[in-house]
Coordinates of N, CA and C in Angstrom, one line a residue:
M521 N 1.3 167.7 80.7 CA 1.1 168.1 79.3 C 2.5 168.6 78.8
Q522 N 2.9 168.0 77.7 CA 4.2 168.3 77.1 C 3.9 169.4 76.0
V523 N 4.7 170.4 76.0 CA 4.6 171.5 75.0 C 5.9 171.5 74.1
Q524 N 5.7 171.4 72.8 CA 6.9 171.4 71.9 C 6.7 172.6 71.0
V525 N 7.7 173.5 71.0 CA 7.6 174.8 70.2 C 8.6 174.7 69.1
N526 N 8.1 174.9 67.9 CA 9.0 175.0 66.7 C 8.9 176.3 66.1
T527 N 10.0 177.0 65.9 CA 10.0 178.3 65.2 C 10.8 178.1 63.9
H528 N 10.4 178.9 62.9 CA 11.2 178.8 61.7 C 12.2 180.0 61.6
N529 N 13.1 180.0 60.6 CA 14.2 180.9 60.6 C 13.8 182.3 60.6
G530 N 12.7 182.7 60.1 CA 12.3 184.1 60.1 C 11.8 184.7 61.4
V531 N 11.7 183.9 62.5 CA 11.2 184.3 63.8 C 12.4 184.5 64.7
E532 N 12.5 185.7 65.3 CA 13.6 186.1 66.1 C 13.4 185.7 67.6
G533 N 14.4 185.5 68.4 CA 14.3 185.3 69.8 C 13.8 183.9 70.1
R534 N 14.4 182.9 69.4 CA 13.9 181.5 69.5 C 13.8 181.0 70.9
E535 N 14.8 181.1 71.7 CA 14.8 180.5 73.1 C 13.8 181.2 74.0
A536 N 13.8 182.5 74.0 CA 12.9 183.3 74.8 C 11.4 183.0 74.4
M537 N 11.2 182.9 73.1 CA 9.9 182.6 72.6 C 9.4 181.2 73.0
E538 N 10.3 180.2 73.0 CA 9.9 178.9 73.4 C 9.5 178.8 74.9
L539 N 10.3 179.5 75.7 CA 9.9 179.6 77.2 C 8.6 180.3 77.4
W540 N 8.4 181.4 76.7 CA 7.1 182.2 76.8 C 6.0 181.4 76.3
A541 N 6.1 180.7 75.2 CA 5.0 179.9 74.6 C 4.7 178.8 75.5
N542 N 5.7 178.1 76.0 CA 5.4 177.0 76.9 C 4.6 177.4 78.1
E543 N 5.0 178.5 78.7 CA 4.2 179.0 79.9 C 2.8 179.4 79.5
E544 N 2.6 180.1 78.4 CA 1.3 180.5 78.0 C 0.4 179.3 77.6
V545 N 0.9 178.3 77.0 CA 0.1 177.1 76.6 C -0.3 176.4 77.9
N546 N 0.6 176.2 78.8 CA 0.3 175.5 80.1 C -0.7 176.3 80.9
A547 N -0.6 177.6 80.9 CA -1.6 178.4 81.6 C -3.0 178.4 80.9
G548 N -3.0 178.6 79.6 CA -4.2 178.7 78.8 C -5.0 177.4 78.7
L549 N -4.3 176.3 78.8 CA -4.9 175.0 78.6 C -4.9 174.1 79.9
A550 N -4.7 174.8 81.0 CA -4.6 174.1 82.3 C -5.7 173.2 82.6
R551 N -6.9 173.6 82.3 CA -8.1 172.7 82.6 C -8.2 171.4 81.8
F552 N -7.4 171.4 80.7 CA -7.4 170.2 79.9 C -6.2 169.3 80.1
K553 N -5.4 169.6 81.1 CA -4.1 168.9 81.3 C -4.3 167.4 81.5
D554 N -5.4 166.9 82.0 CA -5.7 165.5 82.1 C -6.1 164.8 80.8
H555 N -6.4 165.6 79.8 CA -6.9 165.0 78.6 C -5.9 165.2 77.5
V556 N -5.1 166.3 77.5 CA -4.1 166.6 76.4 C -2.8 166.1 76.8
T557 N -2.2 165.2 76.0 CA -0.9 164.7 76.3 C 0.3 165.6 75.8
R558 N 0.0 166.2 74.6 CA 1.1 167.0 74.0 C 0.5 168.1 73.1
V559 N 1.1 169.3 73.1 CA 0.7 170.4 72.3 C 2.0 170.8 71.4
E560 N 1.8 170.8 70.1 CA 2.9 171.2 69.2 C 2.5 172.6 68.7
V561 N 3.5 173.5 68.8 CA 3.3 174.9 68.4 C 4.3 175.2 67.3
H562 N 3.8 175.6 66.1 CA 4.6 176.0 65.0 C 4.4 177.4 64.7
I563 N 5.5 178.2 64.8 CA 5.4 179.7 64.6 C 6.3 180.0 63.4
S564 N 5.7 180.7 62.4 CA 6.5 181.0 61.2 C 6.2 182.4 60.7
D565 N 7.1 183.0 59.9 CA 6.9 184.2 59.2 C 6.9 183.8 57.8
E566 N 5.7 183.9 57.2 CA 5.5 183.4 55.8 C 6.2 184.3 54.8
N567 N 6.4 185.5 55.0 CA 7.1 186.4 54.1 C 8.6 186.6 54.4
S568 N 9.0 185.9 55.5 CA 10.4 186.0 56.0 C 10.8 187.5 56.2
G569 N 11.7 188.0 55.3 CA 12.2 189.3 55.6 C 11.3 190.5 55.1
K570 N 10.3 190.2 54.3 CA 9.5 191.2 53.8 C 8.3 191.6 54.7
A571 N 7.9 192.8 54.7 CA 6.7 193.2 55.5 C 5.4 192.9 54.7
G572 N 4.4 192.6 55.5 CA 3.1 192.3 54.9 C 2.1 192.1 55.9
A573 N 0.8 192.3 55.5 CA -0.3 192.1 56.5 C -0.5 190.6 56.8
D574 N -0.7 190.3 58.0 CA -1.0 189.0 58.5 C 0.0 187.9 57.9
D575 N 1.3 188.2 58.0 CA 2.3 187.3 57.5 C 2.9 186.4 58.5
K576 N 2.5 186.5 59.8 CA 2.9 185.6 60.9 C 1.8 184.6 61.0
R577 N 2.3 183.3 61.2 CA 1.4 182.2 61.3 C 1.7 181.4 62.5
C578 N 0.7 180.9 63.2 CA 0.9 180.0 64.3 C -0.1 178.9 64.1
V579 N 0.5 177.7 64.1 CA -0.3 176.4 64.0 C -0.1 175.7 65.4
M580 N -1.2 175.3 66.0 CA -1.2 174.5 67.2 C -1.9 173.2 67.0
E581 N -1.3 172.2 67.4 CA -1.9 170.8 67.3 C -1.9 170.2 68.7
A582 N -3.0 169.8 69.2 CA -3.2 169.2 70.5 C -3.4 167.7 70.3
R583 N -2.6 166.9 71.0 CA -2.8 165.4 71.0 C -3.7 165.1 72.2
V584 N -4.9 164.7 72.0 CA -5.8 164.4 73.0 C -5.8 162.9 73.2
A585 N -5.8 162.4 74.4 CA -5.8 161.0 74.6 C -7.0 160.3 74.0
H586 N -6.7 159.2 73.3 CA -7.7 158.3 72.7 C -8.6 159.1 71.6
Q587 N -8.0 160.1 71.0 CA -8.7 160.8 69.9 C -7.6 161.2 68.9
H588 N -8.1 161.6 67.7 CA -7.3 162.2 66.7 C -6.8 163.5 67.1
P589 N -5.6 163.9 66.6 CA -5.1 165.3 67.0 C -6.0 166.4 66.5
A590 N -6.1 167.4 67.2 CA -6.9 168.6 66.9 C -5.9 169.8 66.6
A591 N -6.1 170.4 65.4 CA -5.2 171.5 65.0 C -5.9 172.7 64.6
V592 N -5.3 173.9 64.9 CA -5.9 175.2 64.5 C -4.7 176.0 63.9
T593 N -5.1 177.0 63.1 CA -4.2 178.0 62.5 C -4.7 179.4 62.7
H594 N -3.8 180.3 62.9 CA -4.1 181.7 63.0 C -3.1 182.6 62.4
H595 N -3.5 183.5 61.5 CA -2.6 184.4 60.9 C -2.8 185.8 61.5
A596 N -1.7 186.6 61.6 CA -1.8 187.9 62.2 C -0.6 188.7 61.8
P597 N -0.6 190.0 62.1 CA 0.6 190.9 61.7 C 1.8 190.7 62.6
T598 N 1.6 190.2 63.9 CA 2.7 190.0 64.8 C 2.6 188.5 65.3
V599 N 3.8 188.1 65.8 CA 3.9 186.7 66.3 C 3.0 186.6 67.5
D600 N 3.0 187.6 68.4 CA 2.2 187.6 69.6 C 0.7 187.4 69.3
E601 N 0.2 188.2 68.4 CA -1.2 188.1 68.0 C -1.5 186.7 67.3
A602 N -0.6 186.2 66.5 CA -0.8 184.9 65.9 C -0.9 183.8 66.9
F603 N 0.0 183.9 67.9 CA 0.1 182.9 68.9 C -1.2 182.9 69.8
R604 N -1.5 184.1 70.2 CA -2.7 184.3 71.1 C -4.0 183.9 70.4
G605 N -4.1 184.2 69.1 CA -5.3 183.8 68.3 C -5.4 182.3 68.2
A606 N -4.3 181.7 67.9 CA -4.3 180.2 67.8 C -4.6 179.5 69.1
L607 N -4.0 180.1 70.2 CA -4.3 179.5 71.5 C -5.8 179.7 71.9
R608 N -6.4 180.8 71.5 CA -7.8 181.0 71.8 C -8.7 180.0 71.0
K609 N -8.3 179.8 69.7 CA -9.0 178.9 68.9 C -8.9 177.4 69.4
L610 N -7.7 177.1 69.8 CA -7.5 175.7 70.3 C -8.2 175.5 71.6
K611 N -8.3 176.5 72.5 CA -9.0 176.4 73.7 C -10.5 176.1 73.4
H612 N -11.0 176.9 72.5 CA -12.4 176.8 72.1 C -12.7 175.4 71.5
L613 N -11.8 174.9 70.6 CA -12.0 173.6 70.0 C -12.0 172.5 71.1
L614 N -11.0 172.6 72.0 CA -11.0 171.6 73.1 C -12.2 171.6 74.0
E615 N -12.7 172.9 74.3 CA -13.9 173.0 75.1 C -15.1 172.3 74.4
S616 N -15.3 172.6 73.2 CA -16.4 172.1 72.5 C -16.3 170.6 72.3
T617 N -15.1 170.1 72.0 CA -14.9 168.7 71.8 C -15.0 167.9 73.0
L618 N -14.3 168.3 74.1 CA -14.2 167.5 75.3 C -15.5 167.7 76.1
D619 N -16.1 168.9 76.1 CA -17.3 169.1 76.9 C -18.5 168.3 76.2
R620 N -18.5 168.3 74.9 CA -19.5 167.5 74.2 C -19.4 166.0 74.5
R621 N -18.2 165.6 74.5 CA -17.9 164.1 74.8 C -18.4 163.8 76.3
N622 N -18.1 164.7 77.2 CA -18.4 164.4 78.6 C -19.9 164.7 78.9
D623 N -20.5 165.6 78.1 CA -21.9 166.1 78.4 C -22.9 165.0 78.2
H624 N -22.7 164.2 77.1 CA -23.7 163.2 76.8 C -23.7 162.1 77.8
R625 N -22.6 161.9 78.5 CA -22.6 160.8 79.5 C -23.4 161.1 80.7
D626 N -23.7 162.3 81.0 CA -24.4 162.7 82.2 C -25.9 162.7 82.0
R627 N -26.4 162.5 80.8 CA -27.8 162.6 80.5 C -28.5 161.2 80.6
D628 N -29.7 161.3 80.8 CA -30.5 160.0 80.8 C -30.8 159.7 79.4
S629 N -30.9 158.4 79.1 CA -31.2 158.0 77.7 C -32.7 158.0 77.5
V630 N -33.1 158.2 76.3 CA -34.5 158.1 75.9 C -35.0 156.7 75.9
R631 N -34.0 155.8 75.8 CA -34.3 154.3 75.9 C -34.1 153.9 77.3
R632 N -35.2 153.6 78.0 CA -35.1 153.2 79.4 C -34.9 151.7 79.5
D633 N -34.3 151.2 80.5 CA -34.2 149.8 80.8 C -35.6 149.3 81.2
I634 N -36.0 148.3 80.5 CA -37.4 147.7 80.7 C -37.5 147.1 82.1
D635 N -36.5 146.5 82.6 CA -36.5 145.9 83.9 C -36.6 147.0 85.0
A636 N -36.2 148.2 84.7 CA -36.2 149.2 85.7 C -37.5 150.0 85.7
A637 N -38.4 149.7 84.7 CA -39.6 150.5 84.6 C -40.6 150.0 85.7
P638 N -41.4 150.9 86.2 CA -42.4 150.6 87.2 C -43.4 149.5 86.7
V639 N -43.7 148.6 87.6 CA -44.7 147.5 87.3 C -46.1 148.0 87.6
I640 N -47.0 147.9 86.7 CA -48.4 148.3 86.9 C -49.2 147.0 87.1
D641 N -49.9 147.0 88.2 CA -50.7 145.8 88.5 C -52.1 146.0 87.8
E642 N -52.3 145.1 86.9 CA -53.6 145.2 86.1 C -54.6 144.1 86.6
T643 N -54.5 143.6 87.7 CA -55.5 142.6 88.2 C -56.7 143.4 88.6
P644 N -57.9 142.9 88.3 CA -59.1 143.6 88.6 C -59.4 143.6 90.2
A645 N -59.9 144.6 90.6 CA -60.2 144.7 92.1 C -61.4 143.9 92.4
A646 N -61.5 143.2 93.5 CA -62.6 142.4 93.8 C -63.6 143.1 94.6

């Protein structure tokens, strides 16, 4: 699974953040590594130099094989909280999407194969 981290100008510690985010995404989404080909992380400070409530934003987009990309957004007062919130949302989204896709394949259909149905002998007994 490839992780691409993009930070905007208002976010400090770009290189350290990219390493940290890469490790966290790989650890948090480890069970989906066979399904997810790439995760893009976009971290930004919406108010840049000004202080404000919930002004840090993290957008995560997961590229799932043979499906449309799945994206989530989380706003928080700190970059760490925004990142962890987005990771939690993405994990939940992937769980529900992939588990639902895999779950229905393990169930029996209500439509049975007619050839596989038991044959009832209706000949009268003599």
